[in-house]
Amino acid sequence: MGKDVIIACDFNSKQEVLNFLDKFEDRKPFVKIGMELFYAEGPAIVKEIKARGHKVFLDLKLHDIPNTVKSAMAVLSNLDVDMCNIHASGTIPMMEAAIEGLTRQDGTRPLLIAVTQLTSTSEERMKADLLINEPIDKVVMHYAKNTKTAGLDGVVCSPLESQTVHNACGKDFYTVTPGIRFADGDVGDQSRITTPEKAKQLGSDYIVVGRPITRADDPVAAYNRCINEFVD
Ligand code: C5P
């Protein structure tokens, strides 16, 4: 795997997401299912989208005691997702337990990546609320290294951090990067954004693109544009 465009399907009903995916006809983009859709429709929506032939990144960001995360991961692994994620702040033992739970009897498992510090957390909040007094860049990189140590496959990060993460954790350690906008598109609520083309230059392995595709007048054309800029 690697170098693909993942569409963030942030819809809250099965009807909406399937209507959206129907537009792609025989193409089968890699799809991200987040908490909103999963909590609305349950595991059945994952099975249905997988049965239609899509790869699925299940973005549920687990964070609990190691034993609970391990058991939950075994359930997600049975759903046959292709990628899922946890919070690196759950610490290395939690991440190791997640890998254990995810690994099937035949030794295969979905890709597992970690969220370092959420991009919504500012350095000020991290200091005041979490009592973490290091600079946020250092914290993010430390969490990325912990993720690698625990045996995970990569992290979610800004495309602007891809290179530093690869330098610290190796080029085979995946960077999965949201915050993508077309050069001529709406920024919306994202900050620190880049275009698909720039993300490619910066070394992102997967880009996660939501509204620039889901809210486009022609979502298929917008997806093709991402593929052209990022993959081809
Ligand atoms: O619509 P947009 O392209 O901004 O969607 C980006 C997707 O990536 C959303 O599903 C959002 O929740 C997710 N995401 C993000 N920033 C992070 C982690 C996840 O935008 N740091």
Short mmCIF file of C-alpha atoms and ligand atoms in Angstrom, two decimals:
data_model
loop_
_atom_site.label_atom_id
_atom_site.label_comp_id
_atom_site.label_asym_id
_atom_site.label_seq_id
_atom_site.Cartn_x
_atom_site.Cartn_y
_atom_site.Cartn_z
CA MET A 1 0.00 0.00 0.00
CA GLY A 2 1.02 3.63 0.07
CA LYS A 3 0.51 6.78 -2.03
CA ASP A 4 -3.24 6.89 -2.19
CA VAL A 5 -6.05 9.38 -1.71
CA ILE A 6 -8.44 8.55 1.15
CA ILE A 7 -11.85 10.24 0.97
CA ALA A 8 -13.12 11.33 4.41
CA CYS A 9 -16.78 10.30 4.14
CA ASP A 10 -18.06 12.55 6.90
CA PHE A 11 -21.77 11.81 6.37
CA ASN A 12 -24.23 10.85 9.09
CA SER A 13 -26.34 8.29 7.28
CA LYS A 14 -25.94 5.21 5.17
CA GLN A 15 -28.15 6.72 2.47
CA GLU A 16 -25.93 9.77 2.08
CA VAL A 17 -22.65 7.87 1.97
CA LEU A 18 -23.92 5.27 -0.48
CA ASN A 19 -25.42 7.94 -2.76
CA PHE A 20 -22.05 9.65 -2.69
CA LEU A 21 -20.09 6.45 -3.48
CA ASP A 22 -22.51 5.56 -6.30
CA LYS A 23 -21.21 8.59 -8.21
CA PHE A 24 -17.90 6.76 -8.63
CA GLU A 25 -19.55 3.82 -10.47
CA ASP A 26 -16.85 1.17 -11.02
CA ARG A 27 -14.08 3.15 -9.32
CA LYS A 28 -13.51 2.16 -5.72
CA PRO A 29 -11.75 4.95 -3.78
CA PHE A 30 -10.17 4.32 -0.37
CA VAL A 31 -12.78 5.54 2.15
CA LYS A 32 -12.39 6.94 5.67
CA ILE A 33 -15.27 6.18 8.02
CA GLY A 34 -15.21 8.37 11.11
CA MET A 35 -17.06 8.37 14.42
CA GLU A 36 -20.11 10.19 13.05
CA LEU A 37 -20.98 7.59 10.42
CA PHE A 38 -19.86 4.62 12.55
CA TYR A 39 -21.90 5.68 15.58
CA ALA A 40 -24.91 6.41 13.36
CA GLU A 41 -24.88 3.17 11.36
CA GLY A 42 -22.70 0.71 13.31
CA PRO A 43 -20.41 -2.02 11.99
CA ALA A 44 -22.89 -2.84 9.19
CA ILE A 45 -21.81 0.27 7.27
CA VAL A 46 -18.20 -0.91 7.32
CA LYS A 47 -19.22 -4.34 6.02
CA GLU A 48 -21.37 -2.80 3.30
CA ILE A 49 -18.67 -0.44 2.03
CA LYS A 50 -16.09 -3.25 2.14
CA ALA A 51 -18.49 -5.53 0.24
CA ARG A 52 -18.72 -2.85 -2.47
CA GLY A 53 -14.98 -3.23 -2.96
CA HIS A 54 -13.57 -0.18 -1.15
CA LYS A 55 -10.60 -0.14 1.19
CA VAL A 56 -11.65 1.30 4.56
CA PHE A 57 -9.77 3.43 7.06
CA LEU A 58 -11.83 3.24 10.27
CA ASP A 59 -11.01 6.45 12.13
CA LEU A 60 -12.21 5.79 15.68
CA LYS A 61 -9.09 6.97 17.57
CA LEU A 62 -9.19 4.44 20.40
CA HIS A 63 -7.78 5.42 23.81
CA ASP A 64 -8.40 3.20 26.86
CA ILE A 65 -6.61 0.68 29.06
CA PRO A 66 -4.49 -1.80 27.07
CA ASN A 67 -6.78 -4.79 27.65
CA THR A 68 -9.88 -2.94 26.45
CA VAL A 69 -8.10 -1.59 23.39
CA LYS A 70 -6.78 -5.06 22.57
CA SER A 71 -10.28 -6.60 22.67
CA ALA A 72 -11.80 -3.75 20.67
CA MET A 73 -9.08 -4.04 18.04
CA ALA A 74 -9.79 -7.75 17.62
CA VAL A 75 -13.39 -6.82 16.76
CA LEU A 76 -12.27 -4.19 14.22
CA SER A 77 -9.84 -6.65 12.69
CA ASN A 78 -12.73 -9.08 12.13
CA LEU A 79 -14.53 -6.30 10.27
CA ASP A 80 -11.68 -6.57 7.77
CA VAL A 81 -10.85 -2.86 7.77
CA ASP A 82 -7.63 -1.88 5.98
CA MET A 83 -6.47 0.82 8.39
CA CYS A 84 -7.47 1.98 11.86
CA ASN A 85 -6.08 4.25 14.54
CA ILE A 86 -5.47 4.94 18.23
CA HIS A 87 -4.09 7.77 20.36
CA ALA A 88 -0.34 7.58 20.94
CA SER A 89 -0.96 9.27 24.31
CA GLY A 90 -2.35 5.92 25.51
CA THR A 91 1.37 5.04 25.88
CA ILE A 92 3.52 2.27 24.39
CA PRO A 93 1.87 -0.63 26.32
CA MET A 94 -1.54 0.42 25.00
CA MET A 95 -0.20 0.62 21.44
CA GLU A 96 1.45 -2.81 21.76
CA ALA A 97 -1.82 -4.27 23.07
CA ALA A 98 -3.62 -2.74 20.08
CA ILE A 99 -1.26 -4.49 17.65
CA GLU A 100 -1.77 -7.77 19.51
CA GLY A 101 -5.55 -7.48 19.32
CA LEU A 102 -5.46 -6.50 15.67
CA THR A 103 -3.25 -9.36 14.53
CA ARG A 104 -5.25 -12.25 13.08
CA GLN A 105 -4.42 -15.91 13.57
CA ASP A 106 -2.73 -16.05 10.17
CA GLY A 107 -0.42 -13.17 11.19
CA THR A 108 -2.08 -10.55 8.95
CA ARG A 109 -3.58 -7.35 10.31
CA PRO A 110 -4.91 -3.97 9.17
CA LEU A 111 -2.49 -1.05 9.15
CA LEU A 112 -2.44 0.71 12.50
CA ILE A 113 -1.52 4.35 12.82
CA ALA A 114 -1.53 6.74 15.76
CA VAL A 115 -2.72 10.26 16.41
CA THR A 116 0.06 12.20 18.15
CA GLN A 117 -1.31 15.45 19.57
CA LEU A 118 -4.60 16.43 17.97
CA THR A 119 -4.12 19.38 15.64
CA SER A 120 -6.89 21.13 17.58
CA THR A 121 -4.67 21.15 20.70
CA SER A 122 -2.58 24.31 20.94
CA GLU A 123 0.73 24.48 22.77
CA GLU A 124 -0.96 26.78 25.33
CA ARG A 125 -3.75 24.24 26.03
CA MET A 126 -1.25 21.38 26.20
CA LYS A 127 0.69 23.28 28.87
CA ALA A 128 -2.30 24.57 30.83
CA ASP A 129 -4.59 21.53 30.66
CA LEU A 130 -2.23 18.59 30.21
CA LEU A 131 0.77 19.99 32.14
CA ILE A 132 3.08 19.11 29.24
CA ASN A 133 5.72 21.79 29.21
CA GLU A 134 7.78 20.84 26.14
CA PRO A 135 7.35 22.58 22.77
CA ILE A 136 4.49 20.92 20.83
CA ASP A 137 6.72 19.97 17.84
CA LYS A 138 8.98 18.04 20.21
CA VAL A 139 5.98 16.32 21.82
CA VAL A 140 4.58 15.32 18.41
CA MET A 141 7.92 13.88 17.32
CA HIS A 142 8.38 12.04 20.63
CA TYR A 143 4.92 10.46 20.25
CA ALA A 144 5.79 9.49 16.66
CA LYS A 145 8.93 7.72 17.87
CA ASN A 146 6.92 5.93 20.60
CA THR A 147 4.50 4.84 17.89
CA LYS A 148 7.35 3.38 15.88
CA THR A 149 8.81 1.69 18.99
CA ALA A 150 5.44 0.04 19.69
CA GLY A 151 5.52 -1.45 16.18
CA LEU A 152 2.78 0.61 14.54
CA ASP A 153 2.86 1.54 10.87
CA GLY A 154 2.70 5.33 10.99
CA VAL A 155 1.04 8.47 12.28
CA VAL A 156 -1.63 10.96 11.30
CA CYS A 157 0.08 14.31 10.91
CA SER A 158 0.17 17.53 8.93
CA PRO A 159 1.78 17.20 5.48
CA LEU A 160 4.17 19.86 6.74
CA GLU A 161 5.44 17.35 9.34
CA SER A 162 5.84 14.39 6.94
CA GLN A 163 9.50 14.99 6.25
CA THR A 164 10.48 15.37 9.91
CA VAL A 165 8.52 12.24 10.81
CA HIS A 166 10.24 10.29 8.02
CA ASN A 167 13.63 11.58 9.14
CA ALA A 168 12.96 10.47 12.73
CA CYS A 169 11.12 7.20 12.10
CA GLY A 170 12.24 6.03 8.66
CA LYS A 171 10.84 6.38 5.17
CA ASP A 172 8.71 3.23 5.48
CA PHE A 173 6.83 4.71 8.46
CA TYR A 174 3.59 6.06 6.97
CA THR A 175 2.45 9.63 7.22
CA VAL A 176 -1.30 9.94 6.74
CA THR A 177 -2.12 13.58 6.22
CA PRO A 178 -5.38 15.56 6.36
CA GLY A 179 -5.44 19.32 5.84
CA ILE A 180 -5.53 19.16 2.04
CA ARG A 181 -7.01 21.89 -0.14
CA PHE A 182 -6.82 22.72 -3.83
CA ALA A 183 -4.84 25.84 -4.68
CA ASP A 184 -8.05 27.54 -5.84
CA GLY A 185 -10.38 26.02 -3.19
CA ASP A 186 -12.08 27.01 0.08
CA VAL A 187 -9.92 26.71 3.20
CA GLY A 188 -12.92 26.18 5.56
CA ASP A 189 -11.93 25.56 9.19
CA GLN A 190 -8.54 23.98 8.40
CA SER A 191 -5.27 25.78 9.01
CA ARG A 192 -1.76 24.71 7.99
CA ILE A 193 -3.03 23.28 4.70
CA THR A 194 -1.31 22.16 1.50
CA THR A 195 -2.38 21.07 -1.96
CA PRO A 196 -2.26 17.38 -2.99
CA GLU A 197 0.72 18.21 -5.22
CA LYS A 198 2.63 19.86 -2.39
CA ALA A 199 1.77 16.96 -0.03
CA LYS A 200 3.36 14.62 -2.58
CA GLN A 201 6.51 16.73 -2.70
CA LEU A 202 6.64 16.79 1.10
CA GLY A 203 6.51 12.98 1.22
CA SER A 204 3.01 12.19 2.52
CA ASP A 205 2.10 8.54 1.99
CA TYR A 206 -1.67 8.96 2.12
CA ILE A 207 -3.69 12.15 1.91
CA VAL A 208 -7.07 12.34 3.63
CA VAL A 209 -9.43 14.62 1.72
CA GLY A 210 -12.97 15.43 2.85
CA ARG A 211 -14.89 18.51 1.84
CA PRO A 212 -12.82 19.40 -1.26
CA ILE A 213 -14.25 16.16 -2.71
CA THR A 214 -17.52 15.53 -0.81
CA ARG A 215 -18.81 19.09 -1.28
CA ALA A 216 -17.50 19.61 -4.80
CA ASP A 217 -20.02 20.21 -7.60
CA ASP A 218 -18.40 17.23 -9.31
CA PRO A 219 -16.91 14.93 -6.64
CA VAL A 220 -15.52 12.46 -9.17
CA ALA A 221 -13.65 15.24 -11.00
CA ALA A 222 -12.32 16.53 -7.65
CA TYR A 223 -11.16 13.01 -6.72
CA ASN A 224 -9.47 12.59 -10.11
CA ARG A 225 -7.72 15.88 -9.58
CA CYS A 226 -6.37 14.64 -6.23
CA ILE A 227 -5.18 11.40 -7.85
CA ASN A 228 -3.53 13.31 -10.70
CA GLU A 229 -1.74 15.69 -8.38
CA PHE A 230 -0.81 13.22 -5.64
CA VAL A 231 -0.42 9.75 -7.14
CA ASP A 232 0.26 9.96 -10.87
O1 C5P B 1 -13.09 18.11 5.03
P1 C5P B 1 -11.63 17.96 5.34
O2 C5P B 1 -10.76 17.71 4.12
O3 C5P B 1 -11.10 19.09 6.20
O4 C5P B 1 -11.59 16.62 6.19
C1 C5P B 1 -10.43 16.14 6.78
C2 C5P B 1 -10.72 14.89 7.56
O5 C5P B 1 -9.57 14.55 8.31
C3 C5P B 1 -11.85 15.00 8.56
O6 C5P B 1 -12.51 13.72 8.62
C4 C5P B 1 -11.18 15.33 9.86
O7 C5P B 1 -11.88 14.86 10.97
C5 C5P B 1 -9.87 14.54 9.69
N1 C5P B 1 -8.75 15.04 10.48
C6 C5P B 1 -8.23 16.31 10.37
N2 C5P B 1 -7.16 16.71 11.12
C7 C5P B 1 -6.60 15.85 11.96
C8 C5P B 1 -7.08 14.56 12.08
C9 C5P B 1 -8.18 14.18 11.32
O8 C5P B 1 -8.73 17.11 9.60
N3 C5P B 1 -5.53 16.23 12.64
#
